[in-house]
GROMACS .gro file of C-alpha atoms in nm:
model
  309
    1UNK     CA    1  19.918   5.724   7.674
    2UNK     CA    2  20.006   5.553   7.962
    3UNK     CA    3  19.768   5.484   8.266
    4UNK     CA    4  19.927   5.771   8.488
    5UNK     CA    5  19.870   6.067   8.218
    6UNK     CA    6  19.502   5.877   8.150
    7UNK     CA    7  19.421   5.933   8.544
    8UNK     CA    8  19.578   6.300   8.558
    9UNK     CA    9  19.374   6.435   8.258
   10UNK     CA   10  19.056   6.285   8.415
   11UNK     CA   11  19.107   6.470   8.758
   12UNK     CA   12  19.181   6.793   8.541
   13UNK     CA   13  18.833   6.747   8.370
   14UNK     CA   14  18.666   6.647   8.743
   15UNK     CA   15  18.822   6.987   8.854
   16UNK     CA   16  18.662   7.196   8.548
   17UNK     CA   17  18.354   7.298   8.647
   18UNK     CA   18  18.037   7.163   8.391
   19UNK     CA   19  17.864   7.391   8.242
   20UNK     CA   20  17.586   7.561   8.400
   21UNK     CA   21  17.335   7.400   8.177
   22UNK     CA   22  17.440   7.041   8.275
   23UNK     CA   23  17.452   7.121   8.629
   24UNK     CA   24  17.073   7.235   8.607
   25UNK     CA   25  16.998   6.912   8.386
   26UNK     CA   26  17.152   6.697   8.652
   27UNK     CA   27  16.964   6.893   8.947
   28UNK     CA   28  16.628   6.868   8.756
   29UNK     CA   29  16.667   6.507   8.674
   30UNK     CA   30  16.807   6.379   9.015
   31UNK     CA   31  16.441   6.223   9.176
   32UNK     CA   32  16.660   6.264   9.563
   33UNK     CA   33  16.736   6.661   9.552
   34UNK     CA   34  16.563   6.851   9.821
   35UNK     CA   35  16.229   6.971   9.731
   36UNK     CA   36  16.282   7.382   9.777
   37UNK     CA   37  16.055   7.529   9.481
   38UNK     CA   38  15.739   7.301   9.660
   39UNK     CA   39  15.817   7.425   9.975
   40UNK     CA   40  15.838   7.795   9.852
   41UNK     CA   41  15.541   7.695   9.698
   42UNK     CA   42  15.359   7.580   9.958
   43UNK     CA   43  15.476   7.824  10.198
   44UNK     CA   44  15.412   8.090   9.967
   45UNK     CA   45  15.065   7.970   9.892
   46UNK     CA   46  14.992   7.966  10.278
   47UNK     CA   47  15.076   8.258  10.403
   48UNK     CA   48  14.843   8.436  10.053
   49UNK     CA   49  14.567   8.226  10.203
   50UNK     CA   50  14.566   8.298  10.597
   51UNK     CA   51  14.703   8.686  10.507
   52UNK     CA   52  14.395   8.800  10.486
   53UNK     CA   53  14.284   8.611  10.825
   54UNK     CA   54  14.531   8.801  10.976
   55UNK     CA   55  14.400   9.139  10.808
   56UNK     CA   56  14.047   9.068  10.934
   57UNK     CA   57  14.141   8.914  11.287
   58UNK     CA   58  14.377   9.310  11.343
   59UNK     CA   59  14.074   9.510  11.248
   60UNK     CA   60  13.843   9.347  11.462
   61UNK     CA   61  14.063   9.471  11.754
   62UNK     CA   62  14.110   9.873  11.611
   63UNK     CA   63  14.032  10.080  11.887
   64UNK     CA   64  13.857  10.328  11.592
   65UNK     CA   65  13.578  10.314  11.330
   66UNK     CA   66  13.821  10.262  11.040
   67UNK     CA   67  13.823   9.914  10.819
   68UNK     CA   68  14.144  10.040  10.673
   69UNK     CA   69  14.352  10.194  10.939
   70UNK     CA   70  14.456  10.071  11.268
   71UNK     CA   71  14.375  10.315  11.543
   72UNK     CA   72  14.494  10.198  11.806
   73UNK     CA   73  14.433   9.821  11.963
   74UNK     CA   74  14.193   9.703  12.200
   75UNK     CA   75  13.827   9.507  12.303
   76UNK     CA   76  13.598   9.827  12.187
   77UNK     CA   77  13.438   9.653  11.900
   78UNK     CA   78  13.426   9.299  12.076
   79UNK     CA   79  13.275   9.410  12.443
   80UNK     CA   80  13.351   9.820  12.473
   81UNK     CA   81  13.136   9.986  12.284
   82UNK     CA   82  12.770   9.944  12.459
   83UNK     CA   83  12.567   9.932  12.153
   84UNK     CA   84  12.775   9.830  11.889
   85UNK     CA   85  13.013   9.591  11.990
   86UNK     CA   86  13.011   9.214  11.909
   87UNK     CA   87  12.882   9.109  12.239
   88UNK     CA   88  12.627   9.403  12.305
   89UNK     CA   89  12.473   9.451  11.962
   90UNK     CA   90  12.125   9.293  12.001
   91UNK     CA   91  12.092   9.218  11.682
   92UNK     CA   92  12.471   9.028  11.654
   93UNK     CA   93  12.427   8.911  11.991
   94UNK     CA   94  12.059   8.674  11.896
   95UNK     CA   95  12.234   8.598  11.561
   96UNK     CA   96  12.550   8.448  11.739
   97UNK     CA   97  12.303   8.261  11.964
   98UNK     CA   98  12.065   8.165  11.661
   99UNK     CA   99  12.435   8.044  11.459
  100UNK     CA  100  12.485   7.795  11.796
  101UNK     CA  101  12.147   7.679  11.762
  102UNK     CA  102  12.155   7.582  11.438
  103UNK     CA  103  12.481   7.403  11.434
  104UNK     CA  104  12.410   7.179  11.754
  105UNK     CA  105  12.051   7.084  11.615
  106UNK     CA  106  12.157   7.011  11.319
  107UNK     CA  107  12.479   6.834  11.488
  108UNK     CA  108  12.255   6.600  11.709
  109UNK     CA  109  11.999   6.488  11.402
  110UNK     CA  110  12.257   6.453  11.112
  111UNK     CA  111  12.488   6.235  11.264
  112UNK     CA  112  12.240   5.978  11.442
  113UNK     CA  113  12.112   5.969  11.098
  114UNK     CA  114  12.432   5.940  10.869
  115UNK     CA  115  12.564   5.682  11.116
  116UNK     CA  116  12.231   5.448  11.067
  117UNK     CA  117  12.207   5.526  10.675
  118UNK     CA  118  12.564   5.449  10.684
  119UNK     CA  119  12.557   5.090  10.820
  120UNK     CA  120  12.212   5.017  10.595
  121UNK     CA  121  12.369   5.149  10.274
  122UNK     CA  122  12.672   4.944  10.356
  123UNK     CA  123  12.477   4.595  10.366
  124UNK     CA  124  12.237   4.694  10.060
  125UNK     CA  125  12.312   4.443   9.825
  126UNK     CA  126  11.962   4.458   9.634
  127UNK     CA  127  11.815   4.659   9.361
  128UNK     CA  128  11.897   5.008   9.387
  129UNK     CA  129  12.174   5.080   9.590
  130UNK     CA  130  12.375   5.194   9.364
  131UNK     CA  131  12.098   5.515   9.293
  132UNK     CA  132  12.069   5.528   9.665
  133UNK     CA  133  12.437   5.580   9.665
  134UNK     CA  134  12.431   5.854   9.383
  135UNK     CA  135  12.156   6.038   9.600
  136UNK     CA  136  12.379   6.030   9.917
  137UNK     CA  137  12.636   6.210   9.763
  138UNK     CA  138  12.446   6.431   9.537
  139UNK     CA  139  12.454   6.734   9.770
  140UNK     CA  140  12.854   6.749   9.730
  141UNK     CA  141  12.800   6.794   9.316
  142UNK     CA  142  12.556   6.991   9.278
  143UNK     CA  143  12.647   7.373   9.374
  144UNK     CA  144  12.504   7.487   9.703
  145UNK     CA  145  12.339   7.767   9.599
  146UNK     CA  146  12.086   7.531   9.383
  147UNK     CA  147  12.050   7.329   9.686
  148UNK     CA  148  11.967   7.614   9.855
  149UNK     CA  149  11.692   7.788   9.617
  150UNK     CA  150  11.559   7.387   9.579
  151UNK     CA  151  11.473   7.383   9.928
  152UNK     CA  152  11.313   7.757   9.959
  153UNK     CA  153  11.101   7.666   9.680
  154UNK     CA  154  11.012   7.308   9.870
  155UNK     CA  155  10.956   7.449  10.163
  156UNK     CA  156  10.742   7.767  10.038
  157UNK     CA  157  10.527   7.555   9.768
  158UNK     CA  158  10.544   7.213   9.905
  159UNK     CA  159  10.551   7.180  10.277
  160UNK     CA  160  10.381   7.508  10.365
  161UNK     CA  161  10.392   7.374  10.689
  162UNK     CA  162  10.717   7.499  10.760
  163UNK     CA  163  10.707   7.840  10.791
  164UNK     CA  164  11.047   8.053  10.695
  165UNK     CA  165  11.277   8.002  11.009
  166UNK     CA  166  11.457   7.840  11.265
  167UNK     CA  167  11.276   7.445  11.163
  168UNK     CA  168  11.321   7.539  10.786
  169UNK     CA  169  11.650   7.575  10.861
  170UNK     CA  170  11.771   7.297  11.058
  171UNK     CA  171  11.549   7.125  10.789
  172UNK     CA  172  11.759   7.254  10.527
  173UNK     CA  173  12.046   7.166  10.675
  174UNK     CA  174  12.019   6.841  10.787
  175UNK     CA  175  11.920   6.762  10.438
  176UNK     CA  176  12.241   6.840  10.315
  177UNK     CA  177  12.512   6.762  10.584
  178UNK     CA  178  12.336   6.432  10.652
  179UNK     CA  179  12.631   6.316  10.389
  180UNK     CA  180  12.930   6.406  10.567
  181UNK     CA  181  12.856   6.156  10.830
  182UNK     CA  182  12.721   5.862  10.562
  183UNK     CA  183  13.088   5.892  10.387
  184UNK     CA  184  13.332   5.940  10.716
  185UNK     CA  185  13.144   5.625  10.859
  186UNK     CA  186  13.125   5.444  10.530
  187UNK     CA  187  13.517   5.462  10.519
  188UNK     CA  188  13.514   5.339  10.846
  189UNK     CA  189  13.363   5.072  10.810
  190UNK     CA  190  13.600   4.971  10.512
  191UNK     CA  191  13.811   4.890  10.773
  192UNK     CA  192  13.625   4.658  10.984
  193UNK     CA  193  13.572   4.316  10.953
  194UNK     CA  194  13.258   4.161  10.950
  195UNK     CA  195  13.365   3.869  11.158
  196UNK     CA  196  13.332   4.101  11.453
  197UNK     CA  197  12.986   4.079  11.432
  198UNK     CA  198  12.945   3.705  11.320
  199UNK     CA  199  13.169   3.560  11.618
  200UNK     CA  200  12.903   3.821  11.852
  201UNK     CA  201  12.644   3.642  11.720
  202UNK     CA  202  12.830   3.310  11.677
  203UNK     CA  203  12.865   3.365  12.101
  204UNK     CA  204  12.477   3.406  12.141
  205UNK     CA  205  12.418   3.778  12.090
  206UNK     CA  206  12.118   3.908  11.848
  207UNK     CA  207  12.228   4.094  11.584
  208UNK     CA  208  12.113   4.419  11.747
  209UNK     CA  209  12.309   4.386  12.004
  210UNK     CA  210  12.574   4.298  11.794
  211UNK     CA  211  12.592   4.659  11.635
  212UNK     CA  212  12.502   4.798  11.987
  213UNK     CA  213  12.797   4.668  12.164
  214UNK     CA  214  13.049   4.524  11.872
  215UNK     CA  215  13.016   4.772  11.574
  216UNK     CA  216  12.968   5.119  11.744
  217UNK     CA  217  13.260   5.113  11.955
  218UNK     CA  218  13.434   5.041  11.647
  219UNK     CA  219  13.290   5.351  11.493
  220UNK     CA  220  13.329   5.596  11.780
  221UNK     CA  221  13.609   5.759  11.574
  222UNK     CA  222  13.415   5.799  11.289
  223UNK     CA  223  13.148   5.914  11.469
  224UNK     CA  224  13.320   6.178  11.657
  225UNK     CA  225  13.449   6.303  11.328
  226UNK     CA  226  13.156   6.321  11.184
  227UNK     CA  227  12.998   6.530  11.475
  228UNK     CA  228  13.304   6.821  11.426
  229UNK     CA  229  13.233   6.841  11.095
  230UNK     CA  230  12.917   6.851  11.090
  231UNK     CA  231  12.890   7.121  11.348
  232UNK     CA  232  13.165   7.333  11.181
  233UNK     CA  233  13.023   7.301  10.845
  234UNK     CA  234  12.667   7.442  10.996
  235UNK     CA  235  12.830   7.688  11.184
  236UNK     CA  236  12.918   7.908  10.919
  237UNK     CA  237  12.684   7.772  10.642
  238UNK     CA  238  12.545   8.104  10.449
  239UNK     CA  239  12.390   8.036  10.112
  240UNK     CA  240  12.095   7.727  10.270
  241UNK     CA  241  12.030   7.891  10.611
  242UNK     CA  242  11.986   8.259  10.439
  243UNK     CA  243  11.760   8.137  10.167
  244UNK     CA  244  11.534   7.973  10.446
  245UNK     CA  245  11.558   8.284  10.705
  246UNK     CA  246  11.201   8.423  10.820
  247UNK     CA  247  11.217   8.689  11.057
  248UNK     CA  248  11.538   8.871  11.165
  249UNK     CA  249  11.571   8.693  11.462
  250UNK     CA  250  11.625   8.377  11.273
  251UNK     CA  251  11.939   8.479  11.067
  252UNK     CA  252  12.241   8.356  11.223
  253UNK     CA  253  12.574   8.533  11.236
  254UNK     CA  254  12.756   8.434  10.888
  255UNK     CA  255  12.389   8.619  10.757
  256UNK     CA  256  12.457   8.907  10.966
  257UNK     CA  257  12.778   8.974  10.855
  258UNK     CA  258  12.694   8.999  10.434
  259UNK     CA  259  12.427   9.192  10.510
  260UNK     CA  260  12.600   9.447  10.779
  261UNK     CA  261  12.862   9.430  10.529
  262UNK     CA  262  12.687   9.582  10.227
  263UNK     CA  263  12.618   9.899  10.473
  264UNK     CA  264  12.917  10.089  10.612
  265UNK     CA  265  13.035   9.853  10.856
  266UNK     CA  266  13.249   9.896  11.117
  267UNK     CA  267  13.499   9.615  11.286
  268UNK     CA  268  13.218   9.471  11.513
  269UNK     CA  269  13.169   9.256  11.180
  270UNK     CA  270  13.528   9.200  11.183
  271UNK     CA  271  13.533   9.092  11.507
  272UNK     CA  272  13.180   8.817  11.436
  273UNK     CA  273  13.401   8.683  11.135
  274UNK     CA  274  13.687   8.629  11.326
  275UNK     CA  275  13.398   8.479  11.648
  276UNK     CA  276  13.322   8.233  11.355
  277UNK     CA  277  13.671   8.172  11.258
  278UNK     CA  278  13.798   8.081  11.655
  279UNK     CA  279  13.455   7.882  11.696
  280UNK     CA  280  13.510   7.662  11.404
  281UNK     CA  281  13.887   7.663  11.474
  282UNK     CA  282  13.810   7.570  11.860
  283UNK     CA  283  13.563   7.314  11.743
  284UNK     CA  284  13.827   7.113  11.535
  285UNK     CA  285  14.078   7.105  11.777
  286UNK     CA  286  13.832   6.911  12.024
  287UNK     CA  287  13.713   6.716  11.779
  288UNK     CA  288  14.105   6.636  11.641
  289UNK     CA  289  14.233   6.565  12.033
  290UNK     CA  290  13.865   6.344  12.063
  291UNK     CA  291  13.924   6.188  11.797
  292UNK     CA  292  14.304   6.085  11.892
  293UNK     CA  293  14.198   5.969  12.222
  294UNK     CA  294  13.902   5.782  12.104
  295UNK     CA  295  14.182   5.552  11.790
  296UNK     CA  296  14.414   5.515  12.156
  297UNK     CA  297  14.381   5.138  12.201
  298UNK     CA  298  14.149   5.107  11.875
  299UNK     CA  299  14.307   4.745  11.824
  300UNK     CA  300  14.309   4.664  12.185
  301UNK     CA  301  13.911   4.752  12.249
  302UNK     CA  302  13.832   4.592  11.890
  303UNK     CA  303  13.982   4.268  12.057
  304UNK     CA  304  13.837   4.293  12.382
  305UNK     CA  305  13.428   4.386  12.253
  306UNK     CA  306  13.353   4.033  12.217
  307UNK     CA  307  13.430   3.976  12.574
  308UNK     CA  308  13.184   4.243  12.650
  309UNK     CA  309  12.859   4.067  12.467
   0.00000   0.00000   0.00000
């Protein structure tokens, strides 16, 4: 066969097309092939997660009584109706104040707190770090309902002090987000050198004012990170906050909502669900945008703090 009728017979196979069973093979096997089925799959799994935002955030804003038909759009159930409405409700309106309350006491002890435990658990090199460690991170194991019927029984049987309320509460919750801040700082300061320090100290400074003016700026970041979360995590916290509620002027607004829903509700608790969902929403954003402006010139300020001592 000579080479022209070899290189004719092997365009006449490139021309027949493979079977459809090879082209799949080759498709499945090739590592550089666009990725459609995980998109579809992501996509798909997005929009059956935030479709029933959507469902909730629509019925907050039906002009009727209805949970299951629209009747019309508008404000009533947010600021129209004068008794029942988000906003004029007096019993949604102390709970949405009482949900604010929580969230920025809590905000303001946790993270002081997280931020120091973080920086002494981080240069514990003695006996019993390691179970100090465990302890930290406990409260993301165990499920939160135990850590919530833990603390009622602490607080009713142990520290009678604390009456069922507002300081039960924030008790309760600073507990248990005081380890969100301990672990976003921790992996902060992963990054950071410990020379920073030494050369502060090597260039006179005591070692107080070391962490004052050399380590903290480094950990603003962190820091601000751990104050959104935080906050957004005790803004809608149900299961600790309910278990420690006194009277009804303590339960906050995620509270409100179960137990308004278990009546016949109407979309006023639509529209505090979808209060909580902007507010937590609103609250990452800031804290996302803070957090990008505070890593702007991260390097540059990290080079320029020991000038500063």
């Amino acid at each position: 066969m000579t080479e022209t009728t070899v290189a004719e017979q092997k365009r006449v196979e490139a021309a027949v097309p493979a079977p459809r069973a090879g082209r799949l093979r080759r498709w499945w096997s090739n590592p550089w092939r666009k990725p459609r089925f995980l998109k579809a799959l992501t996509w798909g799994y997005l929009a059956w997660s935030i479709l029933p935002l959507f469902v909730a955030i629509l019925i907050s804003f039906n002009e009727g009584r209805s949970n299951s038909s629209i009747q019309g759009l508008g404000l009533n159930w947010w600021w129209g109706d004068p008794s029942s409405s988000l906003f004029r409700d007096p019993e949604l309106h102390v709970a949405i104040f009482q949900s604010l309350r929580l969230s920025i006491a809590t905000m303001l002890i946790a993270v002081p707190l997280g931020v120091a435990f973080a920086i002494g658990l981080d240069r514990w090199r003695g006996r019993g770090s390691g179970t100090a460690n465990f302890v930290m991170l406990l409260s993301f194991v165990l499920p939160e309902i135990v850590l919530g019927v833990a603390m009622f029984l602490v607080v009713v049987n142990v520290l009678e002090f604390l009456n069922l309320g507002t300081v039960a509460q924030i008790v309760g919750l600073v507990t248990y987000q005081l380890s969100y801040p301990v672990i976003i700082v921790r992996a902060r300061l992963l990054s950071i050198d410990k020379e920073y320090e030494e050369a502060a100290m090597d260039l006179g400074a005591p070692p107080r004012h070391a962490v004052r003016r050399v380590l903290l700026p480094m950990l603003y970041p962190a820091i601000l990170a751990s104050f959104t979360v935080v906050f957004a995590d005790s803004l809608d916290d149900f299961v600790t906050v309910r278990y420690l509620s006194g009277p009804a002027s303590s339960e906050p607004l995620s509270v409100k909502i179960y137990n308004f829903s278990r009546g016949s509700p109407t979309p006023a608790i639509n529209a505090a669900a979808t209060f909580l969902l902007f507010a937590t929403t609103l609250v990452v954003i800031v804290g996302y945008l803070a957090y990008r402006y505070s890593t702007r010139g991260q390097h540059r300020d990290e080079l320029t703090a020991l000038g500063q001592v």
